[in-house]
């Protein structure tokens, strides 16, 4: 499975809205200088960690 297919499978498995999550993941992937077509599972782990950290910071900022 190529990187794009792997990424789609993981996004679908989250149960979150796919379109918005895919856009956010793409933003983080490109910010890290990665190629979505050649992304590895380790890259995806790092991207997801960054995405979750960003989401938590946004939630914290909007709450207080």
Coordinates of C-alpha atoms in Angstrom, one line a residue:
X1 CA 0.0 0.0 0.0
X2 CA 1.4 3.4 -0.9
X3 CA 1.5 6.3 1.5
X4 CA -1.7 7.9 0.3
X5 CA -3.7 4.7 0.7
X6 CA -2.2 4.1 4.2
X7 CA -3.1 7.6 5.2
X8 CA -6.7 7.2 4.0
X9 CA -7.1 3.9 5.8
X10 CA -5.9 5.5 9.1
X11 CA -8.2 8.6 8.6
X12 CA -11.2 6.3 8.0
X13 CA -10.3 4.3 11.1
X14 CA -10.5 7.3 13.3
X15 CA -14.2 7.8 12.8
X16 CA -13.6 11.6 12.5
X17 CA -15.0 13.6 9.6
X18 CA -12.7 12.5 6.8
X19 CA -12.6 15.6 4.7
X20 CA -11.5 18.0 7.4
X21 CA -9.1 15.6 9.0
X22 CA -7.5 14.9 5.6
X23 CA -7.0 18.6 5.0
X24 CA -5.4 19.0 8.4
X25 CA -3.2 16.0 8.0
X26 CA -2.1 17.3 4.6
X27 CA -1.3 20.6 6.1
X28 CA 0.9 19.0 8.8
X29 CA 2.5 16.6 6.3
X30 CA 3.5 19.5 4.0
X31 CA 4.7 21.6 6.9
X32 CA 7.1 18.8 7.8
X33 CA 8.3 18.6 4.2
X34 CA 7.0 15.1 3.6
X35 CA 5.6 13.6 0.4
X36 CA 2.1 12.2 1.0
X37 CA 2.6 9.5 -1.7
X38 CA 5.7 8.2 0.1
X39 CA 4.8 8.7 3.7
X40 CA 5.6 5.8 6.1
X41 CA 3.8 4.5 9.1
X42 CA 6.4 6.2 11.3
X43 CA 5.9 9.5 9.5
X44 CA 2.1 9.2 10.1
X45 CA 2.7 8.6 13.8
X46 CA 4.7 11.8 14.0
X47 CA 2.1 13.7 11.9
X48 CA -0.7 12.5 14.1
X49 CA 1.1 13.5 17.2
X50 CA 1.7 17.0 15.8
X51 CA -2.0 17.2 14.7
X52 CA -3.2 16.2 18.2
X53 CA -0.9 18.6 19.9
X54 CA -2.1 21.4 17.7
X55 CA -5.7 20.5 18.3
X56 CA -5.2 20.4 22.1
X57 CA -3.5 23.8 22.0
X58 CA -6.3 25.3 20.0
X59 CA -8.9 23.9 22.4
X60 CA -7.0 25.2 25.4
X61 CA -6.7 28.7 23.8
X62 CA -10.4 28.9 22.9
X63 CA -11.4 27.7 26.4
X64 CA -9.6 30.4 28.3

